[in-house]
């Protein structure tokens, strides 16, 4: 995925461009925090370098203290409250884009599913897609599951 990607919020006030650079593959997270934050069954993330992202429009932020002690900040549109990306203070420079905000999100199927221990029972994960009961425990494991290909 070396092409420039574009995306934006629901109301159109926020638009962004993601330039070519280091990009992980998309993954689904079924943890209960993601369920609460999205009001849905899981969230779709893709790890990127924050420096490759240019955002136009008025933004706001929500903060959450994770059990690990990291402060997770989610940034989105101040008008319609669509969430665009998240970052946390223990991984400076990295961000996690909300895959559903990409214009070409249909081409982005999850390379892995994490926190399937909290998965909603009605969701069936396609055969052959890697799953973890929790999430990768090291950078090596993150790269192994959703690193660039
Ligand atoms: Zn908006
Ligand atoms: Zn999660």
JSON list of N, CA and C and ligand atoms in Angstrom, two decimals, residues 8-15 58 76-84, ligand 1:
[
{"chain": "A", "resi": 8, "resn": "UNK", "atom": "N", "xyz": [-12.30, 11.04, 5.03]},
{"chain": "A", "resi": 8, "resn": "UNK", "atom": "CA", "xyz": [-12.91, 12.17, 5.72]},
{"chain": "A", "resi": 8, "resn": "UNK", "atom": "C", "xyz": [-14.04, 11.73, 6.62]},
{"chain": "A", "resi": 9, "resn": "UNK", "atom": "N", "xyz": [-14.66, 12.74, 7.24]},
{"chain": "A", "resi": 9, "resn": "UNK", "atom": "CA", "xyz": [-15.72, 12.47, 8.20]},
{"chain": "A", "resi": 9, "resn": "UNK", "atom": "C", "xyz": [-17.07, 12.38, 7.50]},
{"chain": "A", "resi": 10, "resn": "UNK", "atom": "N", "xyz": [-18.08, 12.13, 8.29]},
{"chain": "A", "resi": 10, "resn": "UNK", "atom": "CA", "xyz": [-19.43, 11.96, 7.76]},
{"chain": "A", "resi": 10, "resn": "UNK", "atom": "C", "xyz": [-19.97, 13.25, 7.14]},
{"chain": "A", "resi": 11, "resn": "UNK", "atom": "N", "xyz": [-19.78, 14.40, 7.79]},
{"chain": "A", "resi": 11, "resn": "UNK", "atom": "CA", "xyz": [-20.41, 15.64, 7.31]},
{"chain": "A", "resi": 11, "resn": "UNK", "atom": "C", "xyz": [-19.58, 16.35, 6.25]},
{"chain": "A", "resi": 12, "resn": "UNK", "atom": "N", "xyz": [-18.34, 15.95, 6.06]},
{"chain": "A", "resi": 12, "resn": "UNK", "atom": "CA", "xyz": [-17.50, 16.55, 5.03]},
{"chain": "A", "resi": 12, "resn": "UNK", "atom": "C", "xyz": [-16.65, 17.71, 5.50]},
{"chain": "A", "resi": 13, "resn": "UNK", "atom": "N", "xyz": [-16.79, 18.12, 6.76]},
{"chain": "A", "resi": 13, "resn": "UNK", "atom": "CA", "xyz": [-16.01, 19.26, 7.27]},
{"chain": "A", "resi": 13, "resn": "UNK", "atom": "C", "xyz": [-14.54, 18.88, 7.45]},
{"chain": "A", "resi": 14, "resn": "UNK", "atom": "N", "xyz": [-14.26, 17.61, 7.67]},
{"chain": "A", "resi": 14, "resn": "UNK", "atom": "CA", "xyz": [-12.88, 17.15, 7.84]},
{"chain": "A", "resi": 14, "resn": "UNK", "atom": "C", "xyz": [-12.52, 16.22, 6.69]},
{"chain": "A", "resi": 15, "resn": "UNK", "atom": "N", "xyz": [-11.41, 16.54, 6.04]},
{"chain": "A", "resi": 15, "resn": "UNK", "atom": "CA", "xyz": [-10.90, 15.69, 4.97]},
{"chain": "A", "resi": 15, "resn": "UNK", "atom": "C", "xyz": [-9.42, 15.45, 5.27]},
{"chain": "A", "resi": 58, "resn": "UNK", "atom": "N", "xyz": [-11.93, 21.42, 11.29]},
{"chain": "A", "resi": 58, "resn": "UNK", "atom": "CA", "xyz": [-11.88, 21.62, 12.74]},
{"chain": "A", "resi": 58, "resn": "UNK", "atom": "C", "xyz": [-12.00, 20.28, 13.46]},
{"chain": "A", "resi": 76, "resn": "UNK", "atom": "N", "xyz": [-11.21, 13.54, 15.99]},
{"chain": "A", "resi": 76, "resn": "UNK", "atom": "CA", "xyz": [-12.24, 13.45, 14.98]},
{"chain": "A", "resi": 76, "resn": "UNK", "atom": "C", "xyz": [-12.81, 14.81, 14.63]},
{"chain": "A", "resi": 77, "resn": "UNK", "atom": "N", "xyz": [-13.90, 14.80, 13.90]},
{"chain": "A", "resi": 77, "resn": "UNK", "atom": "CA", "xyz": [-14.54, 16.02, 13.44]},
{"chain": "A", "resi": 77, "resn": "UNK", "atom": "C", "xyz": [-15.31, 16.69, 14.58]},
{"chain": "A", "resi": 78, "resn": "UNK", "atom": "N", "xyz": [-15.04, 18.00, 14.76]},
{"chain": "A", "resi": 78, "resn": "UNK", "atom": "CA", "xyz": [-15.70, 18.74, 15.83]},
{"chain": "A", "resi": 78, "resn": "UNK", "atom": "C", "xyz": [-17.19, 18.95, 15.56]},
{"chain": "A", "resi": 79, "resn": "UNK", "atom": "N", "xyz": [-17.57, 18.83, 14.29]},
{"chain": "A", "resi": 79, "resn": "UNK", "atom": "CA", "xyz": [-18.98, 19.08, 13.95]},
{"chain": "A", "resi": 79, "resn": "UNK", "atom": "C", "xyz": [-19.83, 17.82, 14.07]},
{"chain": "A", "resi": 80, "resn": "UNK", "atom": "N", "xyz": [-19.42, 16.76, 13.37]},
{"chain": "A", "resi": 80, "resn": "UNK", "atom": "CA", "xyz": [-20.28, 15.57, 13.32]},
{"chain": "A", "resi": 80, "resn": "UNK", "atom": "C", "xyz": [-19.78, 14.46, 14.24]},
{"chain": "A", "resi": 81, "resn": "UNK", "atom": "N", "xyz": [-18.62, 14.66, 14.87]},
{"chain": "A", "resi": 81, "resn": "UNK", "atom": "CA", "xyz": [-18.06, 13.72, 15.84]},
{"chain": "A", "resi": 81, "resn": "UNK", "atom": "C", "xyz": [-17.60, 12.38, 15.23]},
{"chain": "A", "resi": 82, "resn": "UNK", "atom": "N", "xyz": [-17.45, 12.32, 13.93]},
{"chain": "A", "resi": 82, "resn": "UNK", "atom": "CA", "xyz": [-16.83, 11.11, 13.36]},
{"chain": "A", "resi": 82, "resn": "UNK", "atom": "C", "xyz": [-15.41, 11.01, 13.89]},
{"chain": "A", "resi": 83, "resn": "UNK", "atom": "N", "xyz": [-15.01, 9.81, 14.25]},
{"chain": "A", "resi": 83, "resn": "UNK", "atom": "CA", "xyz": [-13.66, 9.61, 14.78]},
{"chain": "A", "resi": 83, "resn": "UNK", "atom": "C", "xyz": [-12.72, 9.28, 13.62]},
{"chain": "A", "resi": 84, "resn": "UNK", "atom": "N", "xyz": [-11.59, 9.95, 13.54]},
{"chain": "A", "resi": 84, "resn": "UNK", "atom": "CA", "xyz": [-10.70, 9.76, 12.39]},
{"chain": "A", "resi": 84, "resn": "UNK", "atom": "C", "xyz": [-9.47, 8.91, 12.73]},
{"chain": "B", "resi": 1, "resn": "LIG", "atom": "ZN1", "xyz": [-17.74, 15.99, 10.18]}
]
